[in-house]
Amino acid sequence: MFARLAEGAGKRDLTRTHPFELVRELADAGFGRLRVPVENGGYGVDLPTLFDLLAEAGQADSNVPQILRGHFSAVEILRNSDDPESAAYWLRRIAAGAVFGNAQSEPAGAARADVGKNGSVRTDAARAGTGFEITTRLHRVDGQLVVSGTKFYSTGSLFADYIRVAVLDEDGQRAFAVVPARHEGVVHADDWDGVGQRLTGSGTTYFEAVPVAEHGRLGLVREALRSLPAFFQIVHLANLAGIARSIREETITLVRSRQRTSLHALSTEATADPEVLGVIGTLHARSLTADTLLRLAAEGLEAANAAGTREAYAANFADVSAAQVAIIEAVLDAATIAFNAGGSSAVRERTHLDRHWRNARTLASHNPVIYKPRVIGAYLVNGTPPDSSFDRVLVDRKESDHES
């Protein structure tokens, strides 16, 4: 399947052709159930294995790990759920081939939504939130619990059977609701206009009174979500590591196909040109850097899960952040210098070499890396644990119940 994904990846990027059938075949082959526990019909692989396989998928087509990022994060949420009955239900569905999409983030400055009695949604731009608020609501229409709202960066939802939607429930608490992705009330705009990762279905999704699926209410308990910030980031790191591998291999193929070198070259054959060979050697070093740091981050998160303490997750997140800094630098450098091995022919569209920089640059812009050196330094010098996105937006239900 990975070989088939790689075969037309460059052309799909150029023509904006979504790999719908290939993603479906990958799910049918069992890729989506890698982390589902064996007792629920999955393979129960550890995190280093998962991330290594995601890197392989990223080498083939870097859209694929991002498409499935929401899927694999849903599995992690279910593995740590405080509702074992609902978790088992969905894990069995995933083991049978169901694919999850993600709808968590909302457009910047999204207007706060008011839900009318008939299920209509009225928005008020003057009541826009700060970026962490959620306007998407759980409400009832004729007694049926439904979801209404607008999401952006809804990665993978275009390919999904079900979508995990971040919502405010009827009590104003944050929660996840699972809805069918093909319901008539779900509109996938497919309006992602980024320079890279063009085929991930990461644009706007509109929900208009979409019924919540059976066992579709998933609560948010902070302690069960401690691993997610690092998990989300390591998926991107695996994808970047895969891109680095692809840059190296495609550049080697390009060098072997060259019929001439340059006026100032020390050899008439590219495969014997010392400068060209030096580029390949550097690409391998950059790829090895990404692979090594990916493994360190994955093993660290596996160990943090085993320890289950805030301290373990904080230490791992600092390491993941350091890996993010170094991997991004390595892969963007590789995506730039690869062109030095090919001369003018390397910039032709038919080589598709430019997509690697565009894709890596796009992945590097998620969870902005500019803040990570400071976060790492604060942790190492002052023992300040990195903020978790879930700490910013969640009230721990156990703490809330205790206070009430």
PDB file of N, CA, C and O in Angstrom, residues 5-6 9-11 13-14 57-63 195-198 239-254 283 327-328 330-339 346 349-364:
ATOM      1  N   LEU A   5       0.847   4.275  -2.691  1.00  0.00           N
ATOM      2  CA  LEU A   5       0.689   5.676  -2.307  1.00  0.00           C
ATOM      3  C   LEU A   5       1.783   6.546  -2.922  1.00  0.00           C
ATOM      4  O   LEU A   5       1.524   7.647  -3.405  1.00  0.00           O
ATOM      5  N   ALA A   6       3.008   6.029  -2.918  1.00  0.00           N
ATOM      6  CA  ALA A   6       4.146   6.803  -3.413  1.00  0.00           C
ATOM      7  C   ALA A   6       4.102   6.983  -4.922  1.00  0.00           C
ATOM      8  O   ALA A   6       4.570   8.004  -5.449  1.00  0.00           O
ATOM      9  N   ALA A   9       2.109  10.211  -5.934  1.00  0.00           N
ATOM     10  CA  ALA A   9       1.986  11.287  -4.945  1.00  0.00           C
ATOM     11  C   ALA A   9       2.279  12.656  -5.545  1.00  0.00           C
ATOM     12  O   ALA A   9       1.555  13.629  -5.289  1.00  0.00           O
ATOM     13  N   GLY A  10       3.340  12.758  -6.343  1.00  0.00           N
ATOM     14  CA  GLY A  10       3.696  14.041  -6.936  1.00  0.00           C
ATOM     15  C   GLY A  10       2.638  14.542  -7.903  1.00  0.00           C
ATOM     16  O   GLY A  10       2.268  15.722  -7.882  1.00  0.00           O
ATOM     17  N   LYS A  11       2.127  13.656  -8.713  1.00  0.00           N
ATOM     18  CA  LYS A  11       1.102  14.055  -9.692  1.00  0.00           C
ATOM     19  C   LYS A  11      -0.192  14.440  -8.996  1.00  0.00           C
ATOM     20  O   LYS A  11      -0.869  15.389  -9.399  1.00  0.00           O
ATOM     21  N   ASP A  13      -0.476  15.783  -6.101  1.00  0.00           N
ATOM     22  CA  ASP A  13      -0.260  17.114  -5.540  1.00  0.00           C
ATOM     23  C   ASP A  13      -0.419  18.183  -6.618  1.00  0.00           C
ATOM     24  O   ASP A  13      -1.033  19.227  -6.392  1.00  0.00           O
ATOM     25  N   LEU A  14       0.122  17.914  -7.794  1.00  0.00           N
ATOM     26  CA  LEU A  14       0.098  18.884  -8.888  1.00  0.00           C
ATOM     27  C   LEU A  14      -1.317  19.103  -9.404  1.00  0.00           C
ATOM     28  O   LEU A  14      -1.701  20.212  -9.768  1.00  0.00           O
ATOM     29  N   ALA A  57       4.495   5.949   5.950  1.00  0.00           N
ATOM     30  CA  ALA A  57       3.378   6.481   5.176  1.00  0.00           C
ATOM     31  C   ALA A  57       3.689   7.888   4.686  1.00  0.00           C
ATOM     32  O   ALA A  57       3.363   8.260   3.547  1.00  0.00           O
ATOM     33  N   GLY A  58       4.349   8.695   5.540  1.00  0.00           N
ATOM     34  CA  GLY A  58       4.722  10.047   5.153  1.00  0.00           C
ATOM     35  C   GLY A  58       5.748  10.074   4.041  1.00  0.00           C
ATOM     36  O   GLY A  58       5.747  10.976   3.197  1.00  0.00           O
ATOM     37  N   GLN A  59       6.624   9.094   4.032  1.00  0.00           N
ATOM     38  CA  GLN A  59       7.582   8.984   2.935  1.00  0.00           C
ATOM     39  C   GLN A  59       6.855   8.728   1.616  1.00  0.00           C
ATOM     40  O   GLN A  59       7.238   9.257   0.571  1.00  0.00           O
ATOM     41  N   ALA A  60       5.799   7.929   1.687  1.00  0.00           N
ATOM     42  CA  ALA A  60       5.032   7.624   0.477  1.00  0.00           C
ATOM     43  C   ALA A  60       4.195   8.815   0.024  1.00  0.00           C
ATOM     44  O   ALA A  60       4.203   9.188  -1.149  1.00  0.00           O
ATOM     45  N   ASP A  61       3.471   9.421   0.947  1.00  0.00           N
ATOM     46  CA  ASP A  61       2.617  10.571   0.648  1.00  0.00           C
ATOM     47  C   ASP A  61       2.341  11.276   1.967  1.00  0.00           C
ATOM     48  O   ASP A  61       1.605  10.757   2.816  1.00  0.00           O
ATOM     49  N   SER A  62       2.914  12.457   2.153  1.00  0.00           N
ATOM     50  CA  SER A  62       2.832  13.120   3.455  1.00  0.00           C
ATOM     51  C   SER A  62       1.430  13.607   3.784  1.00  0.00           C
ATOM     52  O   SER A  62       1.174  14.025   4.916  1.00  0.00           O
ATOM     53  N   ASN A  63       0.507  13.569   2.837  1.00  0.00           N
ATOM     54  CA  ASN A  63      -0.870  13.902   3.162  1.00  0.00           C
ATOM     55  C   ASN A  63      -1.503  12.847   4.058  1.00  0.00           C
ATOM     56  O   ASN A  63      -2.373  13.154   4.873  1.00  0.00           O
ATOM     57  N   VAL A 195      -0.002  26.367   1.111  1.00  0.00           N
ATOM     58  CA  VAL A 195       0.961  26.095   0.044  1.00  0.00           C
ATOM     59  C   VAL A 195       1.325  24.617  -0.013  1.00  0.00           C
ATOM     60  O   VAL A 195       1.761  24.118  -1.052  1.00  0.00           O
ATOM     61  N   GLY A 196       1.164  23.911   1.106  1.00  0.00           N
ATOM     62  CA  GLY A 196       1.481  22.490   1.153  1.00  0.00           C
ATOM     63  C   GLY A 196       0.388  21.700   1.828  1.00  0.00           C
ATOM     64  O   GLY A 196      -0.619  22.249   2.271  1.00  0.00           O
ATOM     65  N   GLN A 197       0.599  20.372   1.909  1.00  0.00           N
ATOM     66  CA  GLN A 197      -0.393  19.478   2.507  1.00  0.00           C
ATOM     67  C   GLN A 197      -1.778  19.781   1.930  1.00  0.00           C
ATOM     68  O   GLN A 197      -2.771  19.908   2.649  1.00  0.00           O
ATOM     69  N   ARG A 198      -1.838  19.838   0.609  1.00  0.00           N
ATOM     70  CA  ARG A 198      -3.033  20.321  -0.068  1.00  0.00           C
ATOM     71  C   ARG A 198      -4.178  19.308  -0.107  1.00  0.00           C
ATOM     72  O   ARG A 198      -5.316  19.671  -0.394  1.00  0.00           O
ATOM     73  N   ASN A 239       5.718  12.521  10.215  1.00  0.00           N
ATOM     74  CA  ASN A 239       5.481  12.928   8.838  1.00  0.00           C
ATOM     75  C   ASN A 239       6.696  13.653   8.264  1.00  0.00           C
ATOM     76  O   ASN A 239       7.107  13.410   7.117  1.00  0.00           O
ATOM     77  N   LEU A 240       7.287  14.536   9.061  1.00  0.00           N
ATOM     78  CA  LEU A 240       8.493  15.241   8.619  1.00  0.00           C
ATOM     79  C   LEU A 240       9.655  14.278   8.394  1.00  0.00           C
ATOM     80  O   LEU A 240      10.422  14.429   7.427  1.00  0.00           O
ATOM     81  N   ALA A 241       9.778  13.287   9.276  1.00  0.00           N
ATOM     82  CA  ALA A 241      10.824  12.281   9.080  1.00  0.00           C
ATOM     83  C   ALA A 241      10.595  11.525   7.776  1.00  0.00           C
ATOM     84  O   ALA A 241      11.549  11.214   7.038  1.00  0.00           O
ATOM     85  N   GLY A 242       9.341  11.221   7.479  1.00  0.00           N
ATOM     86  CA  GLY A 242       9.027  10.565   6.212  1.00  0.00           C
ATOM     87  C   GLY A 242       9.366  11.423   5.018  1.00  0.00           C
ATOM     88  O   GLY A 242       9.881  10.938   3.998  1.00  0.00           O
ATOM     89  N   ILE A 243       9.094  12.717   5.112  1.00  0.00           N
ATOM     90  CA  ILE A 243       9.448  13.639   4.026  1.00  0.00           C
ATOM     91  C   ILE A 243      10.955  13.653   3.817  1.00  0.00           C
ATOM     92  O   ILE A 243      11.435  13.651   2.671  1.00  0.00           O
ATOM     93  N   ALA A 244      11.722  13.656   4.910  1.00  0.00           N
ATOM     94  CA  ALA A 244      13.181  13.644   4.784  1.00  0.00           C
ATOM     95  C   ALA A 244      13.656  12.393   4.053  1.00  0.00           C
ATOM     96  O   ALA A 244      14.574  12.452   3.217  1.00  0.00           O
ATOM     97  N   ARG A 245      13.051  11.253   4.364  1.00  0.00           N
ATOM     98  CA  ARG A 245      13.413  10.014   3.655  1.00  0.00           C
ATOM     99  C   ARG A 245      13.084  10.131   2.171  1.00  0.00           C
ATOM    100  O   ARG A 245      13.873   9.702   1.310  1.00  0.00           O
ATOM    101  N   SER A 246      11.927  10.691   1.876  1.00  0.00           N
ATOM    102  CA  SER A 246      11.511  10.821   0.480  1.00  0.00           C
ATOM    103  C   SER A 246      12.419  11.771  -0.283  1.00  0.00           C
ATOM    104  O   SER A 246      12.778  11.512  -1.440  1.00  0.00           O
ATOM    105  N   ILE A 247      12.807  12.889   0.348  1.00  0.00           N
ATOM    106  CA  ILE A 247      13.746  13.821  -0.295  1.00  0.00           C
ATOM    107  C   ILE A 247      15.030  13.092  -0.668  1.00  0.00           C
ATOM    108  O   ILE A 247      15.539  13.222  -1.793  1.00  0.00           O
ATOM    109  N   ARG A 248      15.576  12.338   0.283  1.00  0.00           N
ATOM    110  CA  ARG A 248      16.827  11.607   0.024  1.00  0.00           C
ATOM    111  C   ARG A 248      16.655  10.631  -1.139  1.00  0.00           C
ATOM    112  O   ARG A 248      17.466  10.635  -2.084  1.00  0.00           O
ATOM    113  N   GLU A 249      15.611   9.812  -1.113  1.00  0.00           N
ATOM    114  CA  GLU A 249      15.439   8.775  -2.136  1.00  0.00           C
ATOM    115  C   GLU A 249      15.138   9.375  -3.503  1.00  0.00           C
ATOM    116  O   GLU A 249      15.662   8.914  -4.523  1.00  0.00           O
ATOM    117  N   GLU A 250      14.294  10.391  -3.549  1.00  0.00           N
ATOM    118  CA  GLU A 250      13.960  10.993  -4.839  1.00  0.00           C
ATOM    119  C   GLU A 250      15.150  11.745  -5.427  1.00  0.00           C
ATOM    120  O   GLU A 250      15.327  11.787  -6.652  1.00  0.00           O
ATOM    121  N   THR A 251      15.977  12.330  -4.575  1.00  0.00           N
ATOM    122  CA  THR A 251      17.163  13.025  -5.068  1.00  0.00           C
ATOM    123  C   THR A 251      18.190  12.027  -5.593  1.00  0.00           C
ATOM    124  O   THR A 251      18.856  12.280  -6.612  1.00  0.00           O
ATOM    125  N   ILE A 252      18.333  10.890  -4.934  1.00  0.00           N
ATOM    126  CA  ILE A 252      19.216   9.833  -5.440  1.00  0.00           C
ATOM    127  C   ILE A 252      18.753   9.387  -6.825  1.00  0.00           C
ATOM    128  O   ILE A 252      19.556   9.245  -7.763  1.00  0.00           O
ATOM    129  N   THR A 253      17.457   9.186  -6.988  1.00  0.00           N
ATOM    130  CA  THR A 253      16.913   8.787  -8.290  1.00  0.00           C
ATOM    131  C   THR A 253      17.192   9.856  -9.342  1.00  0.00           C
ATOM    132  O   THR A 253      17.556   9.542 -10.489  1.00  0.00           O
ATOM    133  N   LEU A 254      17.049  11.119  -8.943  1.00  0.00           N
ATOM    134  CA  LEU A 254      17.308  12.216  -9.872  1.00  0.00           C
ATOM    135  C   LEU A 254      18.773  12.240 -10.305  1.00  0.00           C
ATOM    136  O   LEU A 254      19.076  12.401 -11.500  1.00  0.00           O
ATOM    137  N   LEU A 283      21.908  14.942   2.816  1.00  0.00           N
ATOM    138  CA  LEU A 283      20.489  14.572   2.906  1.00  0.00           C
ATOM    139  C   LEU A 283      20.300  13.353   3.798  1.00  0.00           C
ATOM    140  O   LEU A 283      19.337  13.270   4.574  1.00  0.00           O
ATOM    141  N   ILE A 327      14.189  18.716  14.153  1.00  0.00           N
ATOM    142  CA  ILE A 327      13.678  18.023  12.960  1.00  0.00           C
ATOM    143  C   ILE A 327      13.234  19.030  11.907  1.00  0.00           C
ATOM    144  O   ILE A 327      13.514  18.858  10.711  1.00  0.00           O
ATOM    145  N   ILE A 328      12.552  20.077  12.327  1.00  0.00           N
ATOM    146  CA  ILE A 328      12.122  21.089  11.362  1.00  0.00           C
ATOM    147  C   ILE A 328      13.328  21.726  10.670  1.00  0.00           C
ATOM    148  O   ILE A 328      13.346  21.894   9.438  1.00  0.00           O
ATOM    149  N   ALA A 330      16.258  20.404  10.235  1.00  0.00           N
ATOM    150  CA  ALA A 330      16.910  19.407   9.379  1.00  0.00           C
ATOM    151  C   ALA A 330      16.141  19.184   8.083  1.00  0.00           C
ATOM    152  O   ALA A 330      16.724  19.131   6.989  1.00  0.00           O
ATOM    153  N   VAL A 331      14.826  19.062   8.198  1.00  0.00           N
ATOM    154  CA  VAL A 331      14.032  18.708   7.015  1.00  0.00           C
ATOM    155  C   VAL A 331      13.895  19.895   6.069  1.00  0.00           C
ATOM    156  O   VAL A 331      13.980  19.731   4.839  1.00  0.00           O
ATOM    157  N   LEU A 332      13.698  21.094   6.600  1.00  0.00           N
ATOM    158  CA  LEU A 332      13.623  22.248   5.710  1.00  0.00           C
ATOM    159  C   LEU A 332      14.953  22.484   5.004  1.00  0.00           C
ATOM    160  O   LEU A 332      14.982  22.865   3.824  1.00  0.00           O
ATOM    161  N   ASP A 333      16.056  22.241   5.699  1.00  0.00           N
ATOM    162  CA  ASP A 333      17.370  22.352   5.058  1.00  0.00           C
ATOM    163  C   ASP A 333      17.508  21.317   3.944  1.00  0.00           C
ATOM    164  O   ASP A 333      17.951  21.629   2.832  1.00  0.00           O
ATOM    165  N   ALA A 334      17.096  20.090   4.235  1.00  0.00           N
ATOM    166  CA  ALA A 334      17.174  19.031   3.218  1.00  0.00           C
ATOM    167  C   ALA A 334      16.318  19.374   2.006  1.00  0.00           C
ATOM    168  O   ALA A 334      16.734  19.168   0.854  1.00  0.00           O
ATOM    169  N   ALA A 335      15.123  19.898   2.245  1.00  0.00           N
ATOM    170  CA  ALA A 335      14.218  20.221   1.144  1.00  0.00           C
ATOM    171  C   ALA A 335      14.755  21.343   0.275  1.00  0.00           C
ATOM    172  O   ALA A 335      14.378  21.459  -0.897  1.00  0.00           O
ATOM    173  N   THR A 336      15.650  22.163   0.820  1.00  0.00           N
ATOM    174  CA  THR A 336      16.259  23.255   0.054  1.00  0.00           C
ATOM    175  C   THR A 336      17.490  22.792  -0.716  1.00  0.00           C
ATOM    176  O   THR A 336      17.613  23.033  -1.920  1.00  0.00           O
ATOM    177  N   ILE A 337      18.414  22.099  -0.028  1.00  0.00           N
ATOM    178  CA  ILE A 337      19.679  21.755  -0.684  1.00  0.00           C
ATOM    179  C   ILE A 337      19.532  20.606  -1.668  1.00  0.00           C
ATOM    180  O   ILE A 337      20.427  20.387  -2.496  1.00  0.00           O
ATOM    181  N   ALA A 338      18.423  19.864  -1.624  1.00  0.00           N
ATOM    182  CA  ALA A 338      18.227  18.773  -2.584  1.00  0.00           C
ATOM    183  C   ALA A 338      18.319  19.280  -4.021  1.00  0.00           C
ATOM    184  O   ALA A 338      18.815  18.577  -4.912  1.00  0.00           O
ATOM    185  N   PHE A 339      17.883  20.515  -4.251  1.00  0.00           N
ATOM    186  CA  PHE A 339      17.924  21.068  -5.606  1.00  0.00           C
ATOM    187  C   PHE A 339      19.350  21.225  -6.115  1.00  0.00           C
ATOM    188  O   PHE A 339      19.589  21.227  -7.329  1.00  0.00           O
ATOM    189  N   ALA A 346      16.038  19.972 -11.796  1.00  0.00           N
ATOM    190  CA  ALA A 346      15.406  19.678 -10.507  1.00  0.00           C
ATOM    191  C   ALA A 346      14.223  20.589 -10.226  1.00  0.00           C
ATOM    192  O   ALA A 346      13.377  20.264  -9.392  1.00  0.00           O
ATOM    193  N   GLU A 349       8.487  21.012 -13.052  1.00  0.00           N
ATOM    194  CA  GLU A 349       7.313  20.498 -12.348  1.00  0.00           C
ATOM    195  C   GLU A 349       7.264  18.980 -12.332  1.00  0.00           C
ATOM    196  O   GLU A 349       6.781  18.379 -11.381  1.00  0.00           O
ATOM    197  N   ARG A 350       7.743  18.362 -13.378  1.00  0.00           N
ATOM    198  CA  ARG A 350       7.617  16.905 -13.466  1.00  0.00           C
ATOM    199  C   ARG A 350       8.465  16.174 -12.429  1.00  0.00           C
ATOM    200  O   ARG A 350       8.244  14.985 -12.185  1.00  0.00           O
ATOM    201  N   THR A 351       9.432  16.855 -11.817  1.00  0.00           N
ATOM    202  CA  THR A 351      10.197  16.205 -10.748  1.00  0.00           C
ATOM    203  C   THR A 351       9.452  16.249  -9.421  1.00  0.00           C
ATOM    204  O   THR A 351       9.734  15.441  -8.524  1.00  0.00           O
ATOM    205  N   HIS A 352       8.544  17.206  -9.273  1.00  0.00           N
ATOM    206  CA  HIS A 352       7.718  17.347  -8.059  1.00  0.00           C
ATOM    207  C   HIS A 352       8.557  17.552  -6.796  1.00  0.00           C
ATOM    208  O   HIS A 352       8.055  17.339  -5.690  1.00  0.00           O
ATOM    209  N   LEU A 353       9.804  17.962  -6.947  1.00  0.00           N
ATOM    210  CA  LEU A 353      10.683  18.080  -5.778  1.00  0.00           C
ATOM    211  C   LEU A 353      10.259  19.235  -4.864  1.00  0.00           C
ATOM    212  O   LEU A 353      10.500  19.205  -3.655  1.00  0.00           O
ATOM    213  N   ASP A 354       9.596  20.233  -5.449  1.00  0.00           N
ATOM    214  CA  ASP A 354       9.197  21.395  -4.660  1.00  0.00           C
ATOM    215  C   ASP A 354       8.156  21.064  -3.603  1.00  0.00           C
ATOM    216  O   ASP A 354       8.040  21.753  -2.587  1.00  0.00           O
ATOM    217  N   ARG A 355       7.374  20.001  -3.837  1.00  0.00           N
ATOM    218  CA  ARG A 355       6.299  19.688  -2.886  1.00  0.00           C
ATOM    219  C   ARG A 355       6.853  19.358  -1.506  1.00  0.00           C
ATOM    220  O   ARG A 355       6.174  19.570  -0.499  1.00  0.00           O
ATOM    221  N   HIS A 356       8.079  18.856  -1.434  1.00  0.00           N
ATOM    222  CA  HIS A 356       8.637  18.473  -0.142  1.00  0.00           C
ATOM    223  C   HIS A 356       8.878  19.698   0.739  1.00  0.00           C
ATOM    224  O   HIS A 356       8.575  19.675   1.939  1.00  0.00           O
ATOM    225  N   TRP A 357       9.414  20.775   0.146  1.00  0.00           N
ATOM    226  CA  TRP A 357       9.596  21.986   0.943  1.00  0.00           C
ATOM    227  C   TRP A 357       8.247  22.554   1.352  1.00  0.00           C
ATOM    228  O   TRP A 357       8.045  22.947   2.501  1.00  0.00           O
ATOM    229  N   ARG A 358       7.304  22.609   0.410  1.00  0.00           N
ATOM    230  CA  ARG A 358       5.991  23.168   0.715  1.00  0.00           C
ATOM    231  C   ARG A 358       5.296  22.364   1.818  1.00  0.00           C
ATOM    232  O   ARG A 358       4.691  22.925   2.744  1.00  0.00           O
ATOM    233  N   ASN A 359       5.368  21.040   1.727  1.00  0.00           N
ATOM    234  CA  ASN A 359       4.717  20.200   2.734  1.00  0.00           C
ATOM    235  C   ASN A 359       5.405  20.314   4.092  1.00  0.00           C
ATOM    236  O   ASN A 359       4.744  20.406   5.130  1.00  0.00           O
ATOM    237  N   ALA A 360       6.738  20.304   4.076  1.00  0.00           N
ATOM    238  CA  ALA A 360       7.477  20.421   5.335  1.00  0.00           C
ATOM    239  C   ALA A 360       7.258  21.788   5.970  1.00  0.00           C
ATOM    240  O   ALA A 360       7.087  21.901   7.191  1.00  0.00           O
ATOM    241  N   ARG A 361       7.238  22.828   5.152  1.00  0.00           N
ATOM    242  CA  ARG A 361       7.013  24.181   5.672  1.00  0.00           C
ATOM    243  C   ARG A 361       5.620  24.292   6.306  1.00  0.00           C
ATOM    244  O   ARG A 361       5.439  24.940   7.352  1.00  0.00           O
ATOM    245  N   THR A 362       4.638  23.665   5.690  1.00  0.00           N
ATOM    246  CA  THR A 362       3.271  23.691   6.216  1.00  0.00           C
ATOM    247  C   THR A 362       3.181  22.936   7.531  1.00  0.00           C
ATOM    248  O   THR A 362       2.590  23.423   8.506  1.00  0.00           O
ATOM    249  N   LEU A 363       3.772  21.753   7.590  1.00  0.00           N
ATOM    250  CA  LEU A 363       3.771  20.985   8.833  1.00  0.00           C
ATOM    251  C   LEU A 363       4.514  21.734   9.938  1.00  0.00           C
ATOM    252  O   LEU A 363       4.123  21.696  11.111  1.00  0.00           O
ATOM    253  N   ALA A 364       5.592  22.423   9.564  1.00  0.00           N
ATOM    254  CA  ALA A 364       6.380  23.163  10.548  1.00  0.00           C
ATOM    255  C   ALA A 364       5.625  24.355  11.105  1.00  0.00           C
ATOM    256  O   ALA A 364       5.961  24.865  12.179  1.00  0.00           O
TER     257      ALA A 364
END
